[in-house]
Amino acid sequence: MPTATPISRVNDFVVRFANVNGSGSASANEMFARAIMRMGVPVAPRNIFPSNIQGLPTWYEVRVTEANHLGARGGIDMMVAMNPQTFDKDIAALEPGGYLFYDSTKELPASKFRADITVIGMPLTAICNREYTDPRQRQLFKNIIYIGALSALLDMDVKAVEQLIGEQYKGKEKLIEPNLKALNIGRDYAILNLHCPIGLRVKKSDKVGDRIFIEGNAAAALGAVYGGATVCAWYPITPSSGLADAFTKHCERLRVDPETKKAKYAIVQAEDELASIGIVIGAAWNGARAFTATSGPGISLMQEFIGLAYFAEIPAVLFDVQRAGPSTGMPTRTQQCDIISCAYASHGDTKHVLLFPENPAEAFEFGAAAFDLADRLQTPIFVMLDLDIGMNHHLSQPLAWDDTRKFDRGKVMTAAELDAGRDFGRYLDVDGDGIAFRTYPGTHPTKGSFFTRGTSRDRYAKYTEEGAPYVDNMQRLVRKFDTAKDLVPRPLQANSVNQTKYGVIYFGSTAPAMDEAIHMIEARGHALDRMRIRAFPFHSSVNSFVADHDFVFVVEQNRDAQLRSLIVNECGIDPVRLVPILHYDGTPITARFIAKAIGDHLDQLKVTPMKVSS
Amino acid sequence: MTYLAKPKFHHPHLPKNELGYTHRDYEGAVSTLCAGCGHDSITAAIIQACFELSIEPHRVAKISGIGCSSKTPTYFLGNSHGFNSVHGRMPSVLTGANLANRDLIYLGVSGDGDSASIGFGQFAHALRRGVNMTYIVENNGVYGLTKGQFSATADRGSKSKRGVINTDNSIDLAAIALQLGASFVARSFSGDKHQLVPIIKAAISHKGAAFIDIISPCVAFNNHAGSTKSFDFVREHNEAVNRLDVISTRMPIEVKYEPGTVEIVEQHDGSTIALRKLDADYDVHDRAAALGFLQHHSAKGQIVTGLLHVEKESEDLHAHLHTVDAPLNSLNEKELCPGQAALDKFNASMR
């Protein structure tokens, strides 16, 4: 068996916890991540969980990263192997020189281990059986005990963990003492019996700043509160249910009238996704700001209604927390695989506005902006999250709001304007931007009413099946989509300090891994200009970015290079100029993957200069 | 049917209601349905009911799905906003609209294909949520726009125009509405204006989910011998349990009733329904008994009509959600956006 020097690193390593779901490990593991963050060291945790409630394997990965690399890295430096079902695989996943921490109550043959790792055994079950009689307590405190042991092994500040325990059980003070006791049982055992610290260590730092630790779903839901959403209709589906749950909690805190105790919001858990989007469309037609939260299968079910909202021009906001498809796919794994199904949702010629937030801070920002865009453009707006952004805690800039900001309710004709004799044609392009005025139902006794329908109509909303008014209307919708290009968040470009003929386009949750990969690619001697796309339709700068480079990599988390197809199709670009870099196994894309894929490609292009004879 | 535009002029001395509107103010465009269609009678009844109730025409939102019935909102209340949505999905669109503005009157118009087949789920869930609405199904037992296929309300054993016998069991939407907890359930017949207009008026005045199943014969595809939704069949088998009048509180009750034959039901808006009992034993407040009554008569081939059930203390979805009194669509930044101060607090709690 090969041997390897034990890995020795400070504030730059990956710990993975292998657990059984339903065993209460999640909160203990999260506490571990938070404790490191409290020590001023950035962390990027990721939960890898099954579509199941109890008994199946689950993993929690914590990347400790003083350098602020918040994407997934790939590779594991320390495995906390608490699940016998996955024990062999978990050991195999360790990097050479890595550390295995396991429950040594039952002796295991040497063949179970690897020679190139450091094995740290602790008789956790035996300790728990000695300390506790209640089987549930034995299970729950086992989690806290191993956190205690890790705090010693990794040289962590135990005060940070103790403080978190105090905060977590605030109001349930009876639980604080036993948890602290369990923590110390683990820590004391490790100090007395194990070699502490190991090569991986956490050292206090100041790299966290004022950042917050938040899930994208919670941030997006708060964006909906700030964006003025009053109606939410949804149907439970992983990984988006947390968004609706978070909206409920935010509203209970922020949207209850202090005097009457009545709700300034209405949330309906609908019977299915069709009803969810129907409720959203009905509410928005009637002048409320409304949204639904769903995932790929829900988008599939909503197709007919999305086409109606597009054609009848009704604002709607859809948060799509993407998961791996097709069909039920991998419901608890991440992908960016609904780009095409959202961009062109529904039958007939349709195009929709998509927003691509990179992290919770942008999920909040875009979540709020989506409601202004929906009202301004009178069309569905898709906020494209994914499981990685939505369900994992991310270190994120604190959320910010400009108190002078007003809602943009778009073009809505009032009773006063109607009385003043303004011509009202529901589909009349008065400003040349493709956007017509609408009226809210109930505005005026005799003026401004119209019939909303999914059938073709003329500029004054009168039913017609004639070709010319149909084409006139469809052309106006294209004009409106062009208007959207300058209203949606612009792409962000970062050019390499060295001149380069090559570029890379990426979006959404790929951003942190890409930002890290760029340094690794540079270290291999390649320069690359970057563009992060933040919305569809594409701003004209996307065309120029592609035009300015010989070719451009398009990095995305799906099999079929969906964003690349969209760029080819919408910008009229020769496909050979866009090189797909695709990661779609359901795990978040890593910097190592991107750097290797792009680096290998660029290596092949490196020309070795021929020796010129003198 | 007609291609003539509706003339704009009308008699200068048309009667006016309390708000000064004439019957014409509640009309819409000319119907394009077949001549003699039951749906046009329902349209006329809706116009009459709204006129008599002195509703401001623009304060009604009329919402429908797809099908012949769903086309009818074009033919009444021309000054109201209308929404012809997608097939079977009127209930969800109406629910959303209602959540956005609780101050309007919501009139949902659907058909038996729209509500008993493709939209059966949405029909059920809007009723069980208690959305404050009048939900009308114009029930002809047949798909008219696609030329005569059976719908799910066609009775087992009934014959199609082409001579096919329906072997599937039928769905009784009124019975299902009772089971789902609709707080107002009625059935009527498009050919019986005197029964239908007061039922629509009572349904509009009702707070909560009001459902009316209106048998409305399809003259083109389902009005032949062997059909159980034809004019003749319905007239012969109509078993009315009561007749009702809606009487405004501002008007004295002028009609003298025989003692014991009339029940007065108060509605949330202060109006009163005077219920003339035709079946002395029928209790409109007993949901379970009503269900039994319907099934018993259905087994005998009879169509029970009238006000089948009304809840005395009905509630609506807004009451369940405890929403503010002001319409949600009227709230502005100040009322909805908590601002940076609340965000600072939130940020601090997330570290």
PDB file of N, CA, C and O in Angstrom, chain B residues 17-18 23 26 45-55 193 197-198 201 246 248 251:
ATOM      1  N   ASN B  17     -82.323  51.051 -11.702  1.00  0.00           N
ATOM      2  CA  ASN B  17     -82.232  50.477 -10.351  1.00  0.00           C
ATOM      3  C   ASN B  17     -81.780  51.551  -9.368  1.00  0.00           C
ATOM      4  O   ASN B  17     -81.665  52.735  -9.723  1.00  0.00           O
ATOM      5  N   GLU B  18     -81.522  51.145  -8.132  1.00  0.00           N
ATOM      6  CA  GLU B  18     -81.182  52.113  -7.069  1.00  0.00           C
ATOM      7  C   GLU B  18     -79.998  52.996  -7.421  1.00  0.00           C
ATOM      8  O   GLU B  18     -79.901  54.124  -6.970  1.00  0.00           O
ATOM      9  N   HIS B  23     -81.057  48.180 -17.239  1.00  0.00           N
ATOM     10  CA  HIS B  23     -80.732  46.808 -17.611  1.00  0.00           C
ATOM     11  C   HIS B  23     -79.612  46.767 -18.651  1.00  0.00           C
ATOM     12  O   HIS B  23     -78.717  45.920 -18.599  1.00  0.00           O
ATOM     13  N   TYR B  26     -75.889  46.453 -17.872  1.00  0.00           N
ATOM     14  CA  TYR B  26     -75.346  45.171 -17.397  1.00  0.00           C
ATOM     15  C   TYR B  26     -75.149  44.181 -18.548  1.00  0.00           C
ATOM     16  O   TYR B  26     -74.760  43.050 -18.332  1.00  0.00           O
ATOM     17  N   ALA B  45     -80.125  35.785 -17.130  1.00  0.00           N
ATOM     18  CA  ALA B  45     -80.437  35.718 -15.697  1.00  0.00           C
ATOM     19  C   ALA B  45     -79.371  36.441 -14.875  1.00  0.00           C
ATOM     20  O   ALA B  45     -79.682  37.118 -13.883  1.00  0.00           O
ATOM     21  N   ILE B  46     -78.102  36.317 -15.292  1.00  0.00           N
ATOM     22  CA  ILE B  46     -77.015  37.012 -14.586  1.00  0.00           C
ATOM     23  C   ILE B  46     -77.214  38.530 -14.701  1.00  0.00           C
ATOM     24  O   ILE B  46     -77.095  39.271 -13.718  1.00  0.00           O
ATOM     25  N   ILE B  47     -77.542  38.981 -15.920  1.00  0.00           N
ATOM     26  CA  ILE B  47     -77.774  40.411 -16.145  1.00  0.00           C
ATOM     27  C   ILE B  47     -78.917  40.893 -15.249  1.00  0.00           C
ATOM     28  O   ILE B  47     -78.808  41.915 -14.554  1.00  0.00           O
ATOM     29  N   GLN B  48     -79.999  40.134 -15.240  1.00  0.00           N
ATOM     30  CA  GLN B  48     -81.167  40.502 -14.433  1.00  0.00           C
ATOM     31  C   GLN B  48     -80.807  40.541 -12.943  1.00  0.00           C
ATOM     32  O   GLN B  48     -81.168  41.483 -12.218  1.00  0.00           O
ATOM     33  N   ALA B  49     -80.071  39.531 -12.501  1.00  0.00           N
ATOM     34  CA  ALA B  49     -79.713  39.452 -11.078  1.00  0.00           C
ATOM     35  C   ALA B  49     -78.853  40.652 -10.681  1.00  0.00           C
ATOM     36  O   ALA B  49     -79.092  41.284  -9.643  1.00  0.00           O
ATOM     37  N   CYS B  50     -77.855  40.987 -11.499  1.00  0.00           N
ATOM     38  CA  CYS B  50     -76.959  42.117 -11.180  1.00  0.00           C
ATOM     39  C   CYS B  50     -77.723  43.436 -11.199  1.00  0.00           C
ATOM     40  O   CYS B  50     -77.490  44.314 -10.364  1.00  0.00           O
ATOM     41  N   PHE B  51     -78.641  43.572 -12.164  1.00  0.00           N
ATOM     42  CA  PHE B  51     -79.477  44.776 -12.239  1.00  0.00           C
ATOM     43  C   PHE B  51     -80.314  44.899 -10.972  1.00  0.00           C
ATOM     44  O   PHE B  51     -80.343  45.944 -10.316  1.00  0.00           O
ATOM     45  N   GLU B  52     -80.977  43.817 -10.604  1.00  0.00           N
ATOM     46  CA  GLU B  52     -81.863  43.869  -9.438  1.00  0.00           C
ATOM     47  C   GLU B  52     -81.094  44.098  -8.143  1.00  0.00           C
ATOM     48  O   GLU B  52     -81.595  44.717  -7.221  1.00  0.00           O
ATOM     49  N   LEU B  53     -79.868  43.588  -8.097  1.00  0.00           N
ATOM     50  CA  LEU B  53     -79.059  43.775  -6.878  1.00  0.00           C
ATOM     51  C   LEU B  53     -78.415  45.160  -6.825  1.00  0.00           C
ATOM     52  O   LEU B  53     -77.785  45.515  -5.826  1.00  0.00           O
ATOM     53  N   SER B  54     -78.556  45.937  -7.893  1.00  0.00           N
ATOM     54  CA  SER B  54     -77.925  47.257  -7.989  1.00  0.00           C
ATOM     55  C   SER B  54     -76.428  47.189  -7.710  1.00  0.00           C
ATOM     56  O   SER B  54     -75.873  47.931  -6.898  1.00  0.00           O
ATOM     57  N   ILE B  55     -75.793  46.263  -8.404  1.00  0.00           N
ATOM     58  CA  ILE B  55     -74.332  46.160  -8.304  1.00  0.00           C
ATOM     59  C   ILE B  55     -73.720  47.180  -9.251  1.00  0.00           C
ATOM     60  O   ILE B  55     -74.237  47.397 -10.350  1.00  0.00           O
ATOM     61  N   LYS B 193     -86.323  30.784 -15.429  1.00  0.00           N
ATOM     62  CA  LYS B 193     -85.805  32.087 -15.029  1.00  0.00           C
ATOM     63  C   LYS B 193     -86.282  32.485 -13.622  1.00  0.00           C
ATOM     64  O   LYS B 193     -85.541  33.075 -12.843  1.00  0.00           O
ATOM     65  N   VAL B 197     -83.006  33.396 -11.358  1.00  0.00           N
ATOM     66  CA  VAL B 197     -82.555  34.757 -11.027  1.00  0.00           C
ATOM     67  C   VAL B 197     -82.405  34.949  -9.504  1.00  0.00           C
ATOM     68  O   VAL B 197     -81.350  35.408  -9.047  1.00  0.00           O
ATOM     69  N   PRO B 198     -83.382  34.574  -8.698  1.00  0.00           N
ATOM     70  CA  PRO B 198     -83.183  34.745  -7.249  1.00  0.00           C
ATOM     71  C   PRO B 198     -82.034  33.904  -6.700  1.00  0.00           C
ATOM     72  O   PRO B 198     -81.344  34.328  -5.768  1.00  0.00           O
ATOM     73  N   LYS B 201     -78.927  35.804  -7.409  1.00  0.00           N
ATOM     74  CA  LYS B 201     -78.858  36.963  -6.505  1.00  0.00           C
ATOM     75  C   LYS B 201     -78.410  36.528  -5.100  1.00  0.00           C
ATOM     76  O   LYS B 201     -77.552  37.155  -4.480  1.00  0.00           O
ATOM     77  N   VAL B 246     -85.007  37.065  -3.116  1.00  0.00           N
ATOM     78  CA  VAL B 246     -84.036  37.833  -2.343  1.00  0.00           C
ATOM     79  C   VAL B 246     -84.641  39.189  -2.114  1.00  0.00           C
ATOM     80  O   VAL B 246     -85.053  39.866  -3.052  1.00  0.00           O
ATOM     81  N   SER B 248     -84.180  42.888  -0.446  1.00  0.00           N
ATOM     82  CA  SER B 248     -83.260  43.831   0.176  1.00  0.00           C
ATOM     83  C   SER B 248     -83.819  44.278   1.513  1.00  0.00           C
ATOM     84  O   SER B 248     -85.031  44.380   1.687  1.00  0.00           O
ATOM     85  N   MET B 251     -86.141  47.176   1.526  1.00  0.00           N
ATOM     86  CA  MET B 251     -87.506  47.036   1.009  1.00  0.00           C
ATOM     87  C   MET B 251     -88.326  46.195   1.987  1.00  0.00           C
ATOM     88  O   MET B 251     -87.868  45.171   2.472  1.00  0.00           O
TER      89      MET B 251
END
